[in-house]
């Protein structure tokens, strides 16, 4: 009993040092996340939360364990107050404190017992179990639909930002060509403007 209590206490301490990172690009890897968050402290481990719902290219989420609770709080504070972009995602990454239920490998809480059994159709709880099953399936369908809408919105936003970047790049190229071939001097002379090399 003592070992399980100590194990769960160590797990709770780990949860306090863990940050839940959301809205990550599907292209973000373990190394990218460690490098990006390394500026806040030492990243002990990164665990991506599997996506069991279609589509597969929706934004990712991960649990990042930091060396200290203070480092984890610094990440949450910075990302809550300032936009933090990563790997070309059109929207900023989000950070929240991790919760116990987010860990698939969490130990059993001392003193808690859960039993599972098959229900016979004649059991008085069978109807309740059937309703729970139907609600779960409906929730999965609704979540899948919402995720699809989010993906479409992200793709639209990414396309708009890409178009804006291309337009700005063309403007910069045009200005660069004006300065490189001396056209800016001739235009300045023509319109009686003073232009410096700065």
Tab-separated table of C-alpha atoms in Angstrom:
chain	number	residue	atom	x	y	z
A	1	UNK	CA	0.000	0.000	0.000
A	2	UNK	CA	2.913	2.327	0.853
A	3	UNK	CA	4.525	1.853	-2.562
A	4	UNK	CA	1.311	2.644	-4.459
A	5	UNK	CA	0.816	5.809	-2.382
A	6	UNK	CA	4.381	6.958	-3.094
A	7	UNK	CA	4.011	6.089	-6.777
A	8	UNK	CA	0.806	8.132	-7.060
A	9	UNK	CA	2.367	11.065	-5.162
A	10	UNK	CA	5.312	11.036	-7.611
A	11	UNK	CA	2.833	10.946	-10.501
A	12	UNK	CA	0.909	13.951	-9.117
A	13	UNK	CA	4.207	15.862	-8.839
A	14	UNK	CA	4.922	14.997	-12.484
A	15	UNK	CA	1.476	16.303	-13.509
A	16	UNK	CA	2.327	19.684	-11.940
A	17	UNK	CA	5.479	19.857	-14.105
A	18	UNK	CA	3.584	18.941	-17.281
A	19	UNK	CA	2.106	21.299	-19.870
A	20	UNK	CA	-0.679	20.358	-22.273
A	21	UNK	CA	0.232	21.865	-25.668
A	22	UNK	CA	-2.569	22.162	-28.213
A	23	UNK	CA	-3.100	23.432	-31.761
A	24	UNK	CA	0.207	22.027	-33.004
A	25	UNK	CA	0.836	21.564	-36.700
A	26	UNK	CA	0.752	17.910	-37.836
A	27	UNK	CA	4.347	18.538	-39.015
A	28	UNK	CA	5.665	19.258	-35.509
A	29	UNK	CA	8.021	16.543	-34.241
A	30	UNK	CA	9.444	15.657	-30.846
A	31	UNK	CA	12.694	17.497	-31.694
A	32	UNK	CA	10.875	20.650	-32.884
A	33	UNK	CA	8.821	20.808	-29.686
A	34	UNK	CA	11.880	20.263	-27.469
A	35	UNK	CA	13.811	23.004	-29.289
A	36	UNK	CA	10.915	25.486	-29.154
A	37	UNK	CA	10.216	24.955	-25.448
A	38	UNK	CA	13.875	24.597	-24.488
A	39	UNK	CA	14.054	28.369	-24.060
A	40	UNK	CA	11.843	28.045	-20.970
A	41	UNK	CA	13.921	25.327	-19.294
A	42	UNK	CA	14.810	21.644	-19.562
A	43	UNK	CA	12.296	19.474	-21.410
A	44	UNK	CA	12.345	16.014	-19.826
A	45	UNK	CA	9.935	14.293	-22.189
A	46	UNK	CA	7.375	14.868	-24.934
A	47	UNK	CA	4.384	12.597	-25.442
A	48	UNK	CA	2.060	13.233	-28.389
A	49	UNK	CA	-1.552	12.323	-27.668
A	50	UNK	CA	-2.768	9.957	-30.414
A	51	UNK	CA	-5.607	11.122	-32.630
A	52	UNK	CA	-8.166	8.318	-32.807
A	53	UNK	CA	-10.708	10.466	-34.646
A	54	UNK	CA	-10.712	11.308	-38.355
A	55	UNK	CA	-9.343	13.344	-40.080
A	56	UNK	CA	-5.735	12.465	-39.289
A	57	UNK	CA	-4.268	15.831	-40.319
A	58	UNK	CA	-5.992	17.872	-37.627
A	59	UNK	CA	-3.836	19.916	-35.230
A	60	UNK	CA	-1.915	17.789	-32.746
A	61	UNK	CA	-1.641	18.024	-28.984
A	62	UNK	CA	1.093	16.833	-26.644
A	63	UNK	CA	2.072	16.508	-23.009
A	64	UNK	CA	5.447	18.127	-22.291
A	65	UNK	CA	7.123	17.317	-18.988
A	66	UNK	CA	9.451	20.065	-17.758
A	67	UNK	CA	12.165	19.779	-15.117
A	68	UNK	CA	10.377	22.054	-12.634
A	69	UNK	CA	6.852	23.279	-11.997
A	70	UNK	CA	8.101	26.864	-12.338
A	71	UNK	CA	9.236	26.196	-15.934
A	72	UNK	CA	5.837	24.681	-16.780
A	73	UNK	CA	4.051	27.733	-15.370
A	74	UNK	CA	6.347	30.046	-17.374
A	75	UNK	CA	5.332	28.293	-20.625
A	76	UNK	CA	1.636	28.566	-19.767
A	77	UNK	CA	1.985	32.242	-18.859
A	78	UNK	CA	3.932	33.179	-22.013
A	79	UNK	CA	1.644	31.312	-24.416
A	80	UNK	CA	-1.481	32.669	-22.719
A	81	UNK	CA	-0.312	36.272	-23.044
A	82	UNK	CA	1.739	36.289	-26.279
A	83	UNK	CA	1.222	34.528	-29.652
A	84	UNK	CA	3.583	31.568	-30.012
A	85	UNK	CA	3.827	30.217	-33.570
A	86	UNK	CA	5.402	26.877	-34.439
A	87	UNK	CA	6.113	25.095	-37.754
A	88	UNK	CA	3.955	27.289	-39.961
A	89	UNK	CA	0.665	26.725	-38.128
A	90	UNK	CA	-1.661	29.614	-39.034
A	91	UNK	CA	-2.785	30.004	-35.429
A	92	UNK	CA	-0.776	30.331	-32.209
A	93	UNK	CA	-0.010	27.270	-30.107
A	94	UNK	CA	-1.996	26.993	-26.865
A	95	UNK	CA	-0.729	25.826	-23.470
A	96	UNK	CA	-2.717	24.676	-20.436
A	97	UNK	CA	-1.848	22.940	-17.165
A	98	UNK	CA	-1.956	19.162	-17.583
A	99	UNK	CA	-4.632	17.136	-15.813
A	100	UNK	CA	-4.432	13.638	-14.337
A	101	UNK	CA	-6.973	12.227	-16.822
A	102	UNK	CA	-4.746	13.207	-19.786
A	103	UNK	CA	-2.145	10.525	-18.965
A	104	UNK	CA	-2.794	7.080	-20.424
A	105	UNK	CA	-0.132	5.560	-18.135
A	106	UNK	CA	-1.448	7.053	-14.898
A	107	UNK	CA	-1.235	4.745	-11.890
A	108	UNK	CA	-4.337	3.623	-10.024
A	109	UNK	CA	-5.235	6.005	-7.241
A	110	UNK	CA	-4.731	4.318	-3.863
A	111	UNK	CA	-7.994	3.080	-2.366
A	112	UNK	CA	-9.882	3.230	-5.669
A	113	UNK	CA	-11.385	0.066	-7.110
A	114	UNK	CA	-13.048	-0.239	-10.496
A	115	UNK	CA	-14.674	-3.434	-11.731
A	116	UNK	CA	-15.971	-4.168	-15.223
A	117	UNK	CA	-18.492	-6.780	-16.302
A	118	UNK	CA	-20.737	-7.679	-19.231
A	119	UNK	CA	-24.387	-6.827	-18.709
A	120	UNK	CA	-27.102	-9.276	-19.551
A	121	UNK	CA	-30.121	-7.778	-21.378
A	122	UNK	CA	-32.254	-8.750	-18.409
A	123	UNK	CA	-30.057	-6.730	-16.020
A	124	UNK	CA	-31.750	-3.614	-14.598
A	125	UNK	CA	-28.747	-1.457	-15.658
A	126	UNK	CA	-28.737	-2.714	-19.266
A	127	UNK	CA	-30.909	0.162	-20.578
A	128	UNK	CA	-28.675	2.731	-18.863
A	129	UNK	CA	-25.579	1.161	-20.430
A	130	UNK	CA	-27.233	1.209	-23.880
A	131	UNK	CA	-28.074	4.910	-23.514
A	132	UNK	CA	-24.502	5.684	-22.459
A	133	UNK	CA	-23.231	3.813	-25.505
A	134	UNK	CA	-25.524	5.792	-27.829
A	135	UNK	CA	-24.487	9.114	-26.237
A	136	UNK	CA	-20.810	8.179	-26.640
A	137	UNK	CA	-21.285	7.328	-30.319
A	138	UNK	CA	-23.202	10.559	-30.953
A	139	UNK	CA	-20.488	12.541	-29.184
A	140	UNK	CA	-17.812	10.889	-31.369
A	141	UNK	CA	-19.729	11.853	-34.532
A	142	UNK	CA	-20.192	15.447	-33.333
A	143	UNK	CA	-16.505	15.708	-32.378
A	144	UNK	CA	-15.467	14.389	-35.793
A	145	UNK	CA	-17.678	16.968	-37.535
A	146	UNK	CA	-16.327	19.836	-35.400
A	147	UNK	CA	-12.757	18.729	-36.073
A	148	UNK	CA	-13.463	18.689	-39.809
A	149	UNK	CA	-14.829	22.263	-39.593
A	150	UNK	CA	-11.735	23.327	-37.642
A	151	UNK	CA	-9.452	21.777	-40.250
A	152	UNK	CA	-11.261	23.573	-43.089
A	153	UNK	CA	-10.987	26.855	-41.185
A	154	UNK	CA	-7.263	26.302	-40.562
A	155	UNK	CA	-6.639	25.500	-44.242
A	156	UNK	CA	-8.541	28.615	-45.337
A	157	UNK	CA	-6.564	30.777	-42.904
A	158	UNK	CA	-3.275	29.217	-44.025
A	159	UNK	CA	-4.153	29.919	-47.676
A	160	UNK	CA	-5.002	33.568	-46.873
A	161	UNK	CA	-1.736	34.031	-44.985
A	162	UNK	CA	0.228	32.393	-47.796
A	163	UNK	CA	-1.375	34.746	-50.335
A	164	UNK	CA	-0.546	37.769	-48.146
A	165	UNK	CA	3.077	36.639	-47.844
A	166	UNK	CA	3.345	36.193	-51.622
A	167	UNK	CA	1.924	39.684	-52.214
A	168	UNK	CA	4.338	41.244	-49.723
A	169	UNK	CA	7.238	39.332	-51.266
A	170	UNK	CA	6.359	40.675	-54.727
A	171	UNK	CA	6.244	44.225	-53.333
A	172	UNK	CA	9.680	43.764	-51.748
A	173	UNK	CA	11.072	42.359	-55.021
A	174	UNK	CA	9.701	45.358	-56.919
A	175	UNK	CA	11.247	47.833	-54.451
A	176	UNK	CA	14.547	45.949	-54.552
A	177	UNK	CA	14.617	46.144	-58.349
A	178	UNK	CA	13.908	49.909	-58.226
A	179	UNK	CA	16.877	50.432	-55.915
A	180	UNK	CA	19.223	48.049	-57.725
A	181	UNK	CA	18.854	49.577	-61.218
A	182	UNK	CA	18.742	53.199	-60.025
A	183	UNK	CA	15.110	53.790	-60.971
A	184	UNK	CA	14.370	55.229	-57.559
A	185	UNK	CA	16.830	58.087	-58.231
A	186	UNK	CA	15.241	58.932	-61.559
A	187	UNK	CA	11.740	58.811	-60.042
A	188	UNK	CA	12.854	61.034	-57.169
A	189	UNK	CA	14.350	63.537	-59.634
A	190	UNK	CA	11.211	63.445	-61.781
A	191	UNK	CA	8.917	64.204	-58.797
A	192	UNK	CA	11.388	66.527	-57.069
A	193	UNK	CA	11.841	64.329	-53.997
A	194	UNK	CA	14.886	63.842	-51.804
A	195	UNK	CA	15.954	60.232	-51.479
A	196	UNK	CA	18.825	59.031	-49.299
A	197	UNK	CA	20.676	55.718	-49.488
A	198	UNK	CA	19.501	54.839	-45.971
